Coordinates of C-alpha atoms in Angstrom, one line a residue:
M7 CA 4.6 15.4 14.5
G8 CA 3.6 12.5 12.7
Q9 CA 0.7 11.8 14.6
S10 CA -0.6 15.5 14.0
L11 CA -0.2 15.1 10.3
L12 CA -2.4 12.2 10.1
N13 CA -4.9 13.6 12.4
N14 CA -4.8 16.5 10.1
Y15 CA -5.0 14.7 6.7
C16 CA -5.7 10.9 7.3
L17 CA -9.2 10.2 7.3
T18 CA -11.1 8.1 10.3
V19 CA -13.9 5.7 10.4
K20 CA -15.6 4.1 13.5
S21 CA -16.1 0.7 12.0
C22 CA -14.9 -1.3 9.0
C23 CA -17.4 -2.0 6.4
F24 CA -20.2 -0.6 8.7
C25 CA -20.4 -3.6 11.3
I26 CA -16.5 -5.1 11.7
S27 CA -14.5 -3.8 14.6
L28 CA -11.3 -1.8 13.6
K29 CA -9.1 -4.0 15.2
S30 CA -10.7 -7.1 13.2
G31 CA -10.6 -5.0 9.8
T32 CA -7.3 -4.2 10.5
I33 CA -6.3 -7.4 11.1
I34 CA -7.9 -8.3 7.9
I35 CA -6.3 -5.5 6.0
A36 CA -3.1 -7.1 7.3
L37 CA -3.8 -10.3 6.1
N38 CA -4.9 -9.2 2.6
G39 CA -2.0 -6.9 2.5
F40 CA 0.3 -9.9 3.1
V41 CA -1.2 -12.1 0.1
L42 CA -1.1 -8.8 -2.2
S43 CA 2.6 -8.3 -1.2
V44 CA 3.4 -12.0 -2.0
T45 CA 1.9 -11.6 -5.5
I46 CA 4.3 -7.9 -6.1
T47 CA 7.5 -10.3 -5.1
A48 CA 6.2 -12.9 -7.4
M49 CA 6.8 -10.0 -10.2
Y50 CA 10.1 -10.8 -10.0
F51 CA 10.0 -13.9 -11.6
Y52 CA 7.7 -13.1 -14.4
G53 CA 7.3 -9.3 -14.7
Q54 CA 10.2 -8.6 -17.1
T55 CA 8.4 -10.1 -20.1
I56 CA 5.2 -8.4 -19.6
L57 CA 6.9 -5.1 -19.0
E58 CA 8.9 -5.3 -21.7
K59 CA 5.7 -6.2 -23.9
F60 CA 4.4 -2.9 -22.7
G61 CA 7.6 -1.2 -24.7
V62 CA 9.7 -0.9 -21.2
G63 CA 13.2 -1.3 -22.1
Q64 CA 15.1 -4.5 -21.1
W65 CA 17.5 -2.4 -18.7
A66 CA 14.7 -0.1 -17.2
A67 CA 12.4 -3.4 -17.1
V68 CA 14.9 -5.1 -14.7
I69 CA 15.3 -2.0 -12.6
I70 CA 11.6 -2.3 -12.0
V71 CA 11.3 -5.9 -11.5
H72 CA 14.2 -5.7 -8.7
Y73 CA 12.5 -3.0 -7.3
F74 CA 9.0 -4.8 -7.3
A75 CA 11.0 -7.8 -5.6
V76 CA 12.3 -5.6 -2.8
I77 CA 9.4 -3.4 -2.4
G78 CA 7.5 -6.8 -2.1
I79 CA 9.2 -8.1 0.7
V80 CA 9.3 -5.1 2.6
L81 CA 5.4 -5.2 2.0
C82 CA 5.3 -8.2 3.5
A83 CA 7.4 -7.7 6.8
L84 CA 5.3 -4.3 7.1
H85 CA 2.0 -6.5 6.7
V86 CA 3.4 -8.7 9.5
V87 CA 4.1 -5.6 11.3
L88 CA 0.7 -4.4 10.9
L89 CA -0.5 -7.5 12.3
S90 CA 1.4 -7.7 15.4
A91 CA 0.2 -3.7 16.2
A92 CA -3.0 -4.8 15.8
L93 CA -3.3 -8.0 18.0
T94 CA -0.7 -6.1 20.4
Y95 CA -2.3 -2.4 20.8
N96 CA 1.2 -0.8 19.2
E97 CA 0.4 2.5 18.1
E98 CA 4.0 3.1 16.8
L99 CA 4.0 0.4 14.4
I100 CA 1.0 1.8 12.9
L101 CA 2.5 4.9 12.4
L102 CA 5.4 3.0 11.1
Y103 CA 2.8 1.3 8.9
L104 CA 1.1 4.2 7.5
W105 CA 4.0 6.7 7.1
F106 CA 5.7 3.8 5.0
A107 CA 2.7 3.8 2.7
L108 CA 3.1 7.0 1.9
I109 CA 6.9 6.6 1.2
Y110 CA 5.5 3.4 -1.1
F111 CA 3.0 5.3 -2.6
F112 CA 5.4 7.9 -4.2
L113 CA 7.9 5.4 -5.4
D114 CA 4.9 3.2 -6.7
S115 CA 3.8 6.4 -8.5
L116 CA 7.0 6.7 -10.5
A117 CA 6.9 3.1 -11.4
V118 CA 3.7 3.2 -12.9
T119 CA 3.7 6.3 -14.4
F120 CA 7.3 5.2 -16.1
V121 CA 5.4 1.8 -17.5
S122 CA 2.3 3.5 -18.5
I123 CA 4.6 6.3 -20.4
S124 CA 6.6 3.7 -22.1
A125 CA 3.2 1.7 -23.2
I126 CA 2.0 4.8 -24.7
L127 CA 5.0 5.3 -26.7
K128 CA 4.9 2.3 -27.9
G129 CA 1.6 2.4 -29.4
M130 CA -0.1 0.6 -26.7
V131 CA -2.2 4.1 -25.9
V132 CA -5.3 2.3 -24.0
S133 CA -2.9 -0.3 -22.0
G134 CA -0.8 2.3 -21.0
I135 CA -4.1 4.8 -19.8
I136 CA -6.3 1.8 -18.3
L137 CA -3.0 0.6 -16.2
F138 CA -2.7 4.2 -15.1
L139 CA -6.3 4.5 -14.1
C140 CA -6.3 1.5 -12.5
F141 CA -3.2 2.6 -10.4
I142 CA -5.4 5.8 -9.5
L143 CA -8.4 3.3 -8.4
Y144 CA -6.0 1.6 -6.2
W145 CA -4.5 4.3 -4.5
L146 CA -8.1 5.9 -3.8
F147 CA -9.4 2.5 -2.1
L148 CA -6.4 2.6 -0.2
Y149 CA -6.8 6.3 0.9
F150 CA -10.3 6.7 1.3
Y151 CA -11.3 3.1 2.8
V152 CA -7.8 0.9 3.9
F153 CA -5.9 4.0 5.7
P154 CA -9.3 5.3 7.7
V155 CA -9.7 1.7 9.1
I156 CA -6.1 1.7 10.2
N157 CA -5.8 5.1 10.9
G158 CA -8.9 5.0 13.6
Y159 CA -7.9 1.8 15.1
R160 CA -5.0 3.6 15.8
K161 CA -6.4 6.6 17.1
N162 CA -8.7 4.1 19.5
I163 CA -5.5 2.6 20.8
H164 CA -4.5 6.6 21.5
T165 CA -7.8 7.0 23.3
I166 CA -7.3 3.7 25.3
V167 CA -3.6 4.5 26.0
I168 CA -4.9 8.0 27.4
V169 CA -8.0 6.9 29.5
L170 CA -5.7 4.0 31.4
A171 CA -2.9 6.8 32.1

């Protein structure tokens, strides 16, 4: 079921950046994602004051900071999983990564929407709107560029397995 949903709704490409193989592109995405995950995890140390400046209450800021710490650690692990899946041609691990990304999208949407609304209510309308627009651009980039590379690689692995069987 998971594969059929991804086959119907997730885009695919034949190469990464028009000239890099999908395997190399997936490895690059995994390494860049790991660095980004470490940055998200670092929010635990300095994120509370930033969130409070955006108008988020103290308790809500503590919850969001801990959320980012946990999600950052999980994302670090998942990018390691994606890296190992790319190196070992493991389709199931790539599926795990893609489905977790979908779950993460919904959780991230809640957190960013909450922070954006808090900023707007505090009178920081431009900051709240810019934050929300950056969030939308980030996820559009993931959906139209990163996910198609990873899903294309997953489909290539699936094709290789069928041919070998």
